[in-house]
């Protein structure tokens, strides 16, 4: 009866522990989702309705005298391409891992999907952070774009030239989105987002893509991502939307956010197993390539501790018997040799 009561109490404790753990995880998920939605609302408000600082200009400033031309890559196109590319990269990495010809065992799809979802959540967190920083700095600084004069067509007292002009009025409606955007040059949002995506997935591919059939594929994918991000920033200069300093600041911001998110969030939230290492208990000499993040689980003997002790005990007895029998045979051989020697003598 005492044994049954002890077992029941142990089961109750385990059940309560599992229930408490599930409750804690549920609370964490709810709180994190609420925080993410709250920050997202702030980002959307700053992006759509943020009022940039109304900065002045020098009336003979040639850096603001560029013509206004249609942009090559619009913001909706960039965002759509960013999310499409991110999904394609995640799926492609998993497919390449599974197609590795030296993978010795099947993929664990459930664990792979969970890891990919966690990694994508980390990516979304970084995306939200860089957008928040970009929109906040844009509205706080109010740096004028290179095509500001052509977009705003300001009216001011020209007798004050060539001094700094702080009192002016745009001939177009001040509530126009294009005029509001003409005061949001620094930093370049396109450059920051494209470089963030490039650096984040460079780190992701470096840690996740584990293939042996090519040594250059990973390098060329990472190089292509970085070059695409650089070209995206250069297009903004070509379209007279940003100054070179704005693009460089966007690059730095994207790299910083990607590394920051990976180090502080990614390494804790989306953990992956170590790969390329053989376990000590693996006796089949199969490589642990982590085919789609599969872990090499050691093969243990499914025996109870009592039987293991008994096996060890009997093994020692057998070793002892074999040792004693060996000694006995050696003594018999010595006696025979001695008797043969005495006969010869």
mmCIF file of C-alpha atoms in Angstrom:
data_model
loop_
_atom_site.group_PDB
_atom_site.id
_atom_site.type_symbol
_atom_site.label_atom_id
_atom_site.label_comp_id
_atom_site.label_asym_id
_atom_site.label_seq_id
_atom_site.Cartn_x
_atom_site.Cartn_y
_atom_site.Cartn_z
ATOM 1 C CA UNK A 1 0.000 0.000 0.000
ATOM 2 C CA UNK A 2 2.840 2.364 0.784
ATOM 3 C CA UNK A 3 4.416 1.658 -2.596
ATOM 4 C CA UNK A 4 1.145 2.405 -4.396
ATOM 5 C CA UNK A 5 0.637 5.654 -2.490
ATOM 6 C CA UNK A 6 4.186 6.761 -3.303
ATOM 7 C CA UNK A 7 3.705 5.989 -6.986
ATOM 8 C CA UNK A 8 0.388 7.866 -7.069
ATOM 9 C CA UNK A 9 1.923 10.917 -5.426
ATOM 10 C CA UNK A 10 4.798 10.868 -7.908
ATOM 11 C CA UNK A 11 2.355 10.704 -10.815
ATOM 12 C CA UNK A 12 0.361 13.591 -9.366
ATOM 13 C CA UNK A 13 3.514 15.670 -9.039
ATOM 14 C CA UNK A 14 4.532 14.936 -12.628
ATOM 15 C CA UNK A 15 1.066 15.804 -13.918
ATOM 16 C CA UNK A 16 0.974 19.053 -11.976
ATOM 17 C CA UNK A 17 4.462 19.919 -13.235
ATOM 18 C CA UNK A 18 3.474 19.321 -16.862
ATOM 19 C CA UNK A 19 0.275 21.317 -16.382
ATOM 20 C CA UNK A 20 2.184 24.206 -14.817
ATOM 21 C CA UNK A 21 4.741 24.159 -17.652
ATOM 22 C CA UNK A 22 2.025 24.278 -20.302
ATOM 23 C CA UNK A 23 0.301 27.141 -18.515
ATOM 24 C CA UNK A 24 3.561 29.075 -18.297
ATOM 25 C CA UNK A 25 4.293 28.576 -22.009
ATOM 26 C CA UNK A 26 0.754 29.657 -22.913
ATOM 27 C CA UNK A 27 1.109 32.844 -20.865
ATOM 28 C CA UNK A 28 4.470 33.593 -22.487
ATOM 29 C CA UNK A 29 3.011 33.178 -25.981
ATOM 30 C CA UNK A 30 0.031 35.419 -25.201
ATOM 31 C CA UNK A 31 2.218 38.153 -23.691
ATOM 32 C CA UNK A 32 4.712 38.049 -26.592
ATOM 33 C CA UNK A 33 1.925 38.230 -29.179
ATOM 34 C CA UNK A 34 0.393 41.239 -27.408
ATOM 35 C CA UNK A 35 3.774 43.008 -27.337
ATOM 36 C CA UNK A 36 4.393 42.247 -31.006
ATOM 37 C CA UNK A 37 0.958 43.585 -32.016
ATOM 38 C CA UNK A 38 1.443 46.732 -29.926
ATOM 39 C CA UNK A 39 4.810 47.494 -31.544
ATOM 40 C CA UNK A 40 3.344 46.723 -34.971
ATOM 41 C CA UNK A 41 0.594 49.284 -34.433
ATOM 42 C CA UNK A 42 3.198 51.890 -33.503
ATOM 43 C CA UNK A 43 5.180 51.111 -36.660
ATOM 44 C CA UNK A 44 2.078 51.317 -38.857
ATOM 45 C CA UNK A 45 1.105 54.650 -37.320
ATOM 46 C CA UNK A 46 4.572 56.137 -37.826
ATOM 47 C CA UNK A 47 4.687 54.850 -41.387
ATOM 48 C CA UNK A 48 1.268 56.174 -42.411
ATOM 49 C CA UNK A 49 0.655 59.208 -40.218
ATOM 50 C CA UNK A 50 4.006 60.209 -38.776
ATOM 51 C CA UNK A 51 4.791 63.921 -39.107
ATOM 52 C CA UNK A 52 8.443 64.523 -39.994
ATOM 53 C CA UNK A 53 10.334 67.481 -38.630
ATOM 54 C CA UNK A 54 10.058 70.504 -40.945
ATOM 55 C CA UNK A 55 13.685 71.326 -41.619
ATOM 56 C CA UNK A 56 14.933 74.254 -43.701
ATOM 57 C CA UNK A 57 17.334 74.487 -46.602
ATOM 58 C CA UNK A 58 19.737 76.722 -48.437
ATOM 59 C CA UNK A 59 18.081 78.196 -51.491
ATOM 60 C CA UNK A 60 21.084 77.357 -53.681
ATOM 61 C CA UNK A 61 21.490 73.811 -52.376
ATOM 62 C CA UNK A 62 22.161 71.695 -55.458
ATOM 63 C CA UNK A 63 21.791 68.434 -53.530
ATOM 64 C CA UNK A 64 18.045 69.136 -53.281
ATOM 65 C CA UNK A 65 17.584 70.184 -56.893
ATOM 66 C CA UNK A 66 17.336 66.787 -58.581
ATOM 67 C CA UNK A 67 14.237 66.022 -60.660
ATOM 68 C CA UNK A 68 11.473 63.818 -59.341
ATOM 69 C CA UNK A 69 11.269 60.571 -61.317
ATOM 70 C CA UNK A 70 9.270 57.357 -60.742
ATOM 71 C CA UNK A 71 10.963 54.982 -58.344
ATOM 72 C CA UNK A 72 12.205 51.668 -59.656
ATOM 73 C CA UNK A 73 11.356 49.674 -56.522
ATOM 74 C CA UNK A 74 8.373 50.928 -54.570
ATOM 75 C CA UNK A 75 7.838 50.171 -50.886
ATOM 76 C CA UNK A 76 4.971 47.656 -51.416
ATOM 77 C CA UNK A 77 7.015 45.846 -54.062
ATOM 78 C CA UNK A 78 10.023 45.679 -51.750
ATOM 79 C CA UNK A 79 8.004 44.321 -48.823
ATOM 80 C CA UNK A 80 6.266 41.727 -51.014
ATOM 81 C CA UNK A 81 9.600 40.651 -52.508
ATOM 82 C CA UNK A 82 11.181 40.494 -49.040
ATOM 83 C CA UNK A 83 8.605 38.114 -47.620
ATOM 84 C CA UNK A 84 8.488 36.015 -50.776
ATOM 85 C CA UNK A 85 12.271 35.694 -50.857
ATOM 86 C CA UNK A 86 12.434 34.837 -47.164
ATOM 87 C CA UNK A 87 9.964 31.965 -47.576
ATOM 88 C CA UNK A 88 11.793 30.688 -50.663
ATOM 89 C CA UNK A 89 15.124 30.740 -48.818
ATOM 90 C CA UNK A 90 13.823 28.844 -45.797
ATOM 91 C CA UNK A 91 12.173 26.165 -47.947
ATOM 92 C CA UNK A 92 15.192 25.895 -50.264
ATOM 93 C CA UNK A 93 17.590 25.376 -47.373
ATOM 94 C CA UNK A 94 15.518 22.506 -46.009
ATOM 95 C CA UNK A 95 15.190 20.912 -49.451
ATOM 96 C CA UNK A 96 18.935 21.140 -50.067
ATOM 97 C CA UNK A 97 19.631 19.584 -46.687
ATOM 98 C CA UNK A 98 17.360 16.678 -47.503
ATOM 99 C CA UNK A 99 18.864 16.224 -50.975
ATOM 100 C CA UNK A 100 22.350 15.847 -49.606
ATOM 101 C CA UNK A 101 23.613 12.583 -51.044
ATOM 102 C CA UNK A 102 25.556 11.743 -47.900
ATOM 103 C CA UNK A 103 22.624 12.013 -45.562
ATOM 104 C CA UNK A 104 22.344 8.599 -43.912
ATOM 105 C CA UNK A 105 18.921 8.831 -42.345
ATOM 106 C CA UNK A 106 15.438 10.270 -42.930
ATOM 107 C CA UNK A 107 14.377 13.794 -42.069
ATOM 108 C CA UNK A 108 12.405 14.646 -38.958
ATOM 109 C CA UNK A 109 9.751 16.818 -40.540
ATOM 110 C CA UNK A 110 7.954 17.828 -37.364
ATOM 111 C CA UNK A 111 11.104 19.170 -35.746
ATOM 112 C CA UNK A 112 12.155 20.853 -38.980
ATOM 113 C CA UNK A 113 8.845 22.679 -39.372
ATOM 114 C CA UNK A 114 8.938 23.856 -35.756
ATOM 115 C CA UNK A 115 12.484 25.163 -36.204
ATOM 116 C CA UNK A 116 11.593 26.971 -39.436
ATOM 117 C CA UNK A 117 8.570 28.603 -37.807
ATOM 118 C CA UNK A 118 10.699 29.782 -34.880
ATOM 119 C CA UNK A 119 13.346 31.160 -37.228
ATOM 120 C CA UNK A 120 10.720 33.020 -39.226
ATOM 121 C CA UNK A 121 9.284 34.503 -36.028
ATOM 122 C CA UNK A 122 12.763 35.790 -35.165
ATOM 123 C CA UNK A 123 12.988 37.234 -38.674
ATOM 124 C CA UNK A 124 9.674 39.049 -38.157
ATOM 125 C CA UNK A 125 10.884 40.446 -34.841
ATOM 126 C CA UNK A 126 13.963 41.884 -36.523
ATOM 127 C CA UNK A 127 11.867 43.244 -39.386
ATOM 128 C CA UNK A 128 9.655 45.040 -36.888
ATOM 129 C CA UNK A 129 12.625 46.474 -34.997
ATOM 130 C CA UNK A 130 14.354 47.866 -38.069
ATOM 131 C CA UNK A 131 11.100 49.391 -39.353
ATOM 132 C CA UNK A 132 10.501 51.025 -35.979
ATOM 133 C CA UNK A 133 14.000 52.513 -35.911
ATOM 134 C CA UNK A 134 13.803 53.685 -39.534
ATOM 135 C CA UNK A 135 10.404 55.391 -39.161
ATOM 136 C CA UNK A 136 11.323 56.977 -35.825
ATOM 137 C CA UNK A 137 14.597 58.423 -37.150
ATOM 138 C CA UNK A 138 12.978 59.601 -40.389
ATOM 139 C CA UNK A 139 10.339 61.609 -38.533
ATOM 140 C CA UNK A 140 12.781 62.893 -35.934
ATOM 141 C CA UNK A 141 15.458 64.086 -38.355
ATOM 142 C CA UNK A 142 13.302 65.365 -41.223
ATOM 143 C CA UNK A 143 16.145 65.247 -43.750
ATOM 144 C CA UNK A 144 15.056 66.486 -47.190
ATOM 145 C CA UNK A 145 15.286 64.224 -50.198
ATOM 146 C CA UNK A 146 17.355 65.109 -53.288
ATOM 147 C CA UNK A 147 14.147 65.842 -55.249
ATOM 148 C CA UNK A 148 12.674 68.111 -52.560
ATOM 149 C CA UNK A 149 12.601 71.295 -54.647
ATOM 150 C CA UNK A 150 10.862 69.548 -57.529
ATOM 151 C CA UNK A 151 8.278 67.894 -55.251
ATOM 152 C CA UNK A 152 7.589 70.782 -52.873
ATOM 153 C CA UNK A 153 8.209 73.778 -55.163
ATOM 154 C CA UNK A 154 8.646 76.002 -52.087
ATOM 155 C CA UNK A 155 7.654 79.657 -51.879
ATOM 156 C CA UNK A 156 9.923 81.845 -49.745
ATOM 157 C CA UNK A 157 11.499 85.245 -49.563
ATOM 158 C CA UNK A 158 14.217 85.015 -52.198
ATOM 159 C CA UNK A 159 15.851 88.198 -50.964
ATOM 160 C CA UNK A 160 17.232 86.126 -48.088
ATOM 161 C CA UNK A 161 19.312 83.975 -50.420
ATOM 162 C CA UNK A 162 21.861 82.498 -50.128
ATOM 163 C CA UNK A 163 21.181 82.227 -46.378
ATOM 164 C CA UNK A 164 19.378 79.398 -44.633
ATOM 165 C CA UNK A 165 15.626 79.347 -45.318
ATOM 166 C CA UNK A 166 13.457 78.124 -42.480
ATOM 167 C CA UNK A 167 10.174 79.848 -43.377
ATOM 168 C CA UNK A 168 8.680 78.503 -46.563
ATOM 169 C CA UNK A 169 5.459 77.028 -47.924
ATOM 170 C CA UNK A 170 5.063 74.225 -50.427
ATOM 171 C CA UNK A 171 2.844 75.167 -53.354
ATOM 172 C CA UNK A 172 1.322 71.715 -53.220
ATOM 173 C CA UNK A 173 -0.903 70.566 -50.395
ATOM 174 C CA UNK A 174 1.124 70.069 -47.220
ATOM 175 C CA UNK A 175 -0.971 67.009 -46.417
ATOM 176 C CA UNK A 176 0.171 65.302 -49.604
ATOM 177 C CA UNK A 177 1.949 62.005 -48.886
ATOM 178 C CA UNK A 178 4.636 62.775 -51.441
ATOM 179 C CA UNK A 179 5.521 66.025 -49.719
ATOM 180 C CA UNK A 180 5.590 64.307 -46.339
ATOM 181 C CA UNK A 181 7.828 61.628 -47.825
ATOM 182 C CA UNK A 182 10.145 64.287 -49.288
ATOM 183 C CA UNK A 183 11.153 65.137 -45.691
ATOM 184 C CA UNK A 184 12.019 61.526 -44.806
ATOM 185 C CA UNK A 185 15.293 60.914 -46.561
ATOM 186 C CA UNK A 186 17.491 59.741 -43.674
ATOM 187 C CA UNK A 187 18.005 56.818 -43.327
ATOM 188 C CA UNK A 188 17.076 54.838 -46.406
ATOM 189 C CA UNK A 189 14.341 52.367 -45.499
ATOM 190 C CA UNK A 190 14.878 50.336 -48.662
ATOM 191 C CA UNK A 191 18.584 49.960 -47.929
ATOM 192 C CA UNK A 192 17.984 49.050 -44.285
ATOM 193 C CA UNK A 193 15.353 46.418 -45.089
ATOM 194 C CA UNK A 194 17.256 44.843 -47.972
ATOM 195 C CA UNK A 195 20.508 44.666 -46.007
ATOM 196 C CA UNK A 196 18.722 43.302 -42.947
ATOM 197 C CA UNK A 197 17.238 40.491 -45.041
ATOM 198 C CA UNK A 198 20.598 39.775 -46.652
ATOM 199 C CA UNK A 199 22.599 39.625 -43.418
ATOM 200 C CA UNK A 200 19.935 37.758 -41.465
ATOM 201 C CA UNK A 201 19.671 35.008 -44.051
ATOM 202 C CA UNK A 202 23.435 34.917 -44.549
ATOM 203 C CA UNK A 203 23.721 33.974 -40.878
ATOM 204 C CA UNK A 204 20.744 31.623 -41.187
ATOM 205 C CA UNK A 205 22.241 29.833 -44.188
ATOM 206 C CA UNK A 206 25.655 29.627 -42.545
ATOM 207 C CA UNK A 207 24.199 27.869 -39.506
ATOM 208 C CA UNK A 208 21.436 25.883 -41.185
ATOM 209 C CA UNK A 209 22.551 24.838 -44.670
ATOM 210 C CA UNK A 210 24.713 21.755 -44.110
ATOM 211 C CA UNK A 211 25.535 20.057 -47.378
ATOM 212 C CA UNK A 212 28.591 18.206 -48.637
ATOM 213 C CA UNK A 213 27.954 17.949 -52.351
ATOM 214 C CA UNK A 214 29.121 21.557 -52.916
ATOM 215 C CA UNK A 215 31.496 23.918 -51.153
ATOM 216 C CA UNK A 216 30.598 27.020 -53.155
ATOM 217 C CA UNK A 217 26.794 26.931 -53.150
ATOM 218 C CA UNK A 218 26.471 28.458 -49.695
ATOM 219 C CA UNK A 219 29.024 31.167 -50.508
ATOM 220 C CA UNK A 220 27.355 32.173 -53.765
ATOM 221 C CA UNK A 221 23.900 32.353 -52.167
ATOM 222 C CA UNK A 222 25.217 34.616 -49.430
ATOM 223 C CA UNK A 223 27.111 36.760 -51.926
ATOM 224 C CA UNK A 224 24.005 37.082 -54.091
ATOM 225 C CA UNK A 225 21.962 38.275 -51.114
ATOM 226 C CA UNK A 226 24.473 40.955 -50.151
ATOM 227 C CA UNK A 227 24.927 42.150 -53.746
ATOM 228 C CA UNK A 228 21.164 42.386 -54.219
ATOM 229 C CA UNK A 229 20.883 44.502 -51.080
ATOM 230 C CA UNK A 230 23.660 46.815 -52.282
ATOM 231 C CA UNK A 231 22.030 47.224 -55.685
ATOM 232 C CA UNK A 232 18.712 48.032 -54.038
ATOM 233 C CA UNK A 233 20.333 50.907 -52.155
ATOM 234 C CA UNK A 234 22.109 52.170 -55.252
ATOM 235 C CA UNK A 235 18.784 52.228 -57.103
ATOM 236 C CA UNK A 236 17.468 54.656 -54.507
ATOM 237 C CA UNK A 237 20.339 57.037 -55.258
ATOM 238 C CA UNK A 238 19.733 56.620 -58.974
ATOM 239 C CA UNK A 239 16.016 57.430 -58.543
ATOM 240 C CA UNK A 240 16.883 60.663 -56.665
ATOM 241 C CA UNK A 241 15.179 59.397 -53.521
ATOM 242 C CA UNK A 242 18.162 59.349 -51.182
ATOM 243 C CA UNK A 243 21.574 60.871 -50.649
ATOM 244 C CA UNK A 244 24.566 58.496 -50.537
ATOM 245 C CA UNK A 245 24.842 59.068 -46.780
ATOM 246 C CA UNK A 246 21.232 57.932 -46.354
ATOM 247 C CA UNK A 247 21.941 54.660 -48.145
ATOM 248 C CA UNK A 248 25.122 54.000 -46.175
ATOM 249 C CA UNK A 249 23.261 54.644 -42.916
ATOM 250 C CA UNK A 250 20.560 52.216 -44.049
ATOM 251 C CA UNK A 251 23.168 49.541 -44.748
ATOM 252 C CA UNK A 252 24.716 49.986 -41.302
ATOM 253 C CA UNK A 253 21.325 49.894 -39.630
ATOM 254 C CA UNK A 254 20.304 46.706 -41.447
ATOM 255 C CA UNK A 255 23.518 44.907 -40.532
ATOM 256 C CA UNK A 256 23.302 46.064 -36.912
ATOM 257 C CA UNK A 257 19.710 44.942 -36.441
ATOM 258 C CA UNK A 258 20.353 41.561 -38.086
ATOM 259 C CA UNK A 259 23.355 40.797 -35.881
ATOM 260 C CA UNK A 260 21.624 42.192 -32.791
ATOM 261 C CA UNK A 261 18.494 40.086 -33.298
ATOM 262 C CA UNK A 262 20.468 36.950 -34.096
ATOM 263 C CA UNK A 263 22.696 37.227 -31.022
ATOM 264 C CA UNK A 264 20.078 38.248 -28.461
ATOM 265 C CA UNK A 265 16.936 36.561 -29.761
ATOM 266 C CA UNK A 266 17.794 33.970 -32.398
ATOM 267 C CA UNK A 267 20.345 32.007 -30.380
ATOM 268 C CA UNK A 268 17.859 31.625 -27.518
ATOM 269 C CA UNK A 269 14.515 31.388 -29.276
ATOM 270 C CA UNK A 270 15.341 29.260 -32.315
ATOM 271 C CA UNK A 271 17.970 26.843 -31.130
ATOM 272 C CA UNK A 272 19.412 24.288 -33.506
ATOM 273 C CA UNK A 273 21.408 21.221 -32.773
ATOM 274 C CA UNK A 274 25.107 20.904 -33.435
ATOM 275 C CA UNK A 275 25.964 19.043 -36.580
ATOM 276 C CA UNK A 276 28.840 17.343 -38.266
ATOM 277 C CA UNK A 277 29.770 15.504 -35.063
ATOM 278 C CA UNK A 278 29.679 11.795 -34.494
ATOM 279 C CA UNK A 279 28.364 10.525 -31.229
ATOM 280 C CA UNK A 280 30.487 8.243 -29.103
ATOM 281 C CA UNK A 281 27.773 5.624 -28.854
ATOM 282 C CA UNK A 282 27.285 5.409 -32.617
ATOM 283 C CA UNK A 283 28.660 2.065 -33.761
ATOM 284 C CA UNK A 284 27.414 2.137 -37.364
ATOM 285 C CA UNK A 285 30.039 4.693 -38.529
ATOM 286 C CA UNK A 286 27.290 6.818 -40.097
ATOM 287 C CA UNK A 287 27.824 10.538 -40.420
ATOM 288 C CA UNK A 288 25.602 12.859 -38.416
ATOM 289 C CA UNK A 289 24.960 15.379 -41.175
ATOM 290 C CA UNK A 290 21.783 16.744 -39.619
ATOM 291 C CA UNK A 291 19.617 15.968 -42.607
ATOM 292 C CA UNK A 292 17.026 18.659 -42.028
ATOM 293 C CA UNK A 293 18.191 19.167 -38.432
ATOM 294 C CA UNK A 294 17.931 15.515 -37.460
ATOM 295 C CA UNK A 295 19.773 14.723 -34.273
ATOM 296 C CA UNK A 296 21.893 11.620 -33.982
ATOM 297 C CA UNK A 297 20.327 9.937 -31.008
ATOM 298 C CA UNK A 298 22.531 7.449 -29.209
ATOM 299 C CA UNK A 299 21.417 3.836 -29.223
ATOM 300 C CA UNK A 300 21.134 2.750 -25.632
ATOM 301 C CA UNK A 301 20.508 -0.708 -24.235
ATOM 302 C CA UNK A 302 16.848 -0.754 -23.128
ATOM 303 C CA UNK A 303 17.524 -2.729 -19.965
ATOM 304 C CA UNK A 304 16.586 -1.882 -16.447
ATOM 305 C CA UNK A 305 19.279 -0.765 -14.007
ATOM 306 C CA UNK A 306 18.930 -4.010 -12.065
ATOM 307 C CA UNK A 307 19.550 -6.174 -15.101
ATOM 308 C CA UNK A 308 22.449 -3.976 -16.121
ATOM 309 C CA UNK A 309 24.023 -4.471 -12.713
ATOM 310 C CA UNK A 310 23.412 -8.161 -12.907
ATOM 311 C CA UNK A 311 24.943 -8.365 -16.360
ATOM 312 C CA UNK A 312 27.983 -6.499 -15.175
ATOM 313 C CA UNK A 313 28.215 -8.684 -12.141
ATOM 314 C CA UNK A 314 28.016 -11.902 -14.129
ATOM 315 C CA UNK A 315 30.437 -10.506 -16.668
ATOM 316 C CA UNK A 316 32.983 -9.908 -13.955
ATOM 317 C CA UNK A 317 32.406 -13.421 -12.674
ATOM 318 C CA UNK A 318 32.960 -14.830 -16.145
ATOM 319 C CA UNK A 319 36.093 -12.730 -16.514
ATOM 320 C CA UNK A 320 37.273 -14.007 -13.176
ATOM 321 C CA UNK A 321 36.563 -17.586 -14.181
ATOM 322 C CA UNK A 322 38.324 -17.157 -17.490
ATOM 323 C CA UNK A 323 41.295 -15.619 -15.713
ATOM 324 C CA UNK A 324 41.472 -18.400 -13.159
ATOM 325 C CA UNK A 325 41.099 -21.044 -15.848
ATOM 326 C CA UNK A 326 43.888 -19.416 -17.823
ATOM 327 C CA UNK A 327 46.124 -19.470 -14.795
ATOM 328 C CA UNK A 328 45.280 -23.133 -14.168
ATOM 329 C CA UNK A 329 46.153 -24.080 -17.745
ATOM 330 C CA UNK A 330 49.430 -22.197 -17.502
ATOM 331 C CA UNK A 331 50.334 -24.050 -14.299
ATOM 332 C CA UNK A 332 49.518 -27.389 -15.879
ATOM 333 C CA UNK A 333 51.698 -26.568 -18.862
ATOM 334 C CA UNK A 334 54.559 -25.617 -16.581
ATOM 335 C CA UNK A 335 54.201 -28.857 -14.635
ATOM 336 C CA UNK A 336 54.248 -30.867 -17.859
ATOM 337 C CA UNK A 337 57.360 -29.053 -19.032
ATOM 338 C CA UNK A 338 59.070 -29.703 -15.726
ATOM 339 C CA UNK A 339 58.158 -33.400 -15.837
ATOM 340 C CA UNK A 340 59.400 -33.715 -19.409
ATOM 341 C CA UNK A 341 62.656 -32.021 -18.461
ATOM 342 C CA UNK A 342 63.168 -34.347 -15.480
ATOM 343 C CA UNK A 343 62.585 -37.394 -17.656
ATOM 344 C CA UNK A 344 65.114 -36.241 -20.178
ATOM 345 C CA UNK A 345 67.650 -35.624 -17.472
#
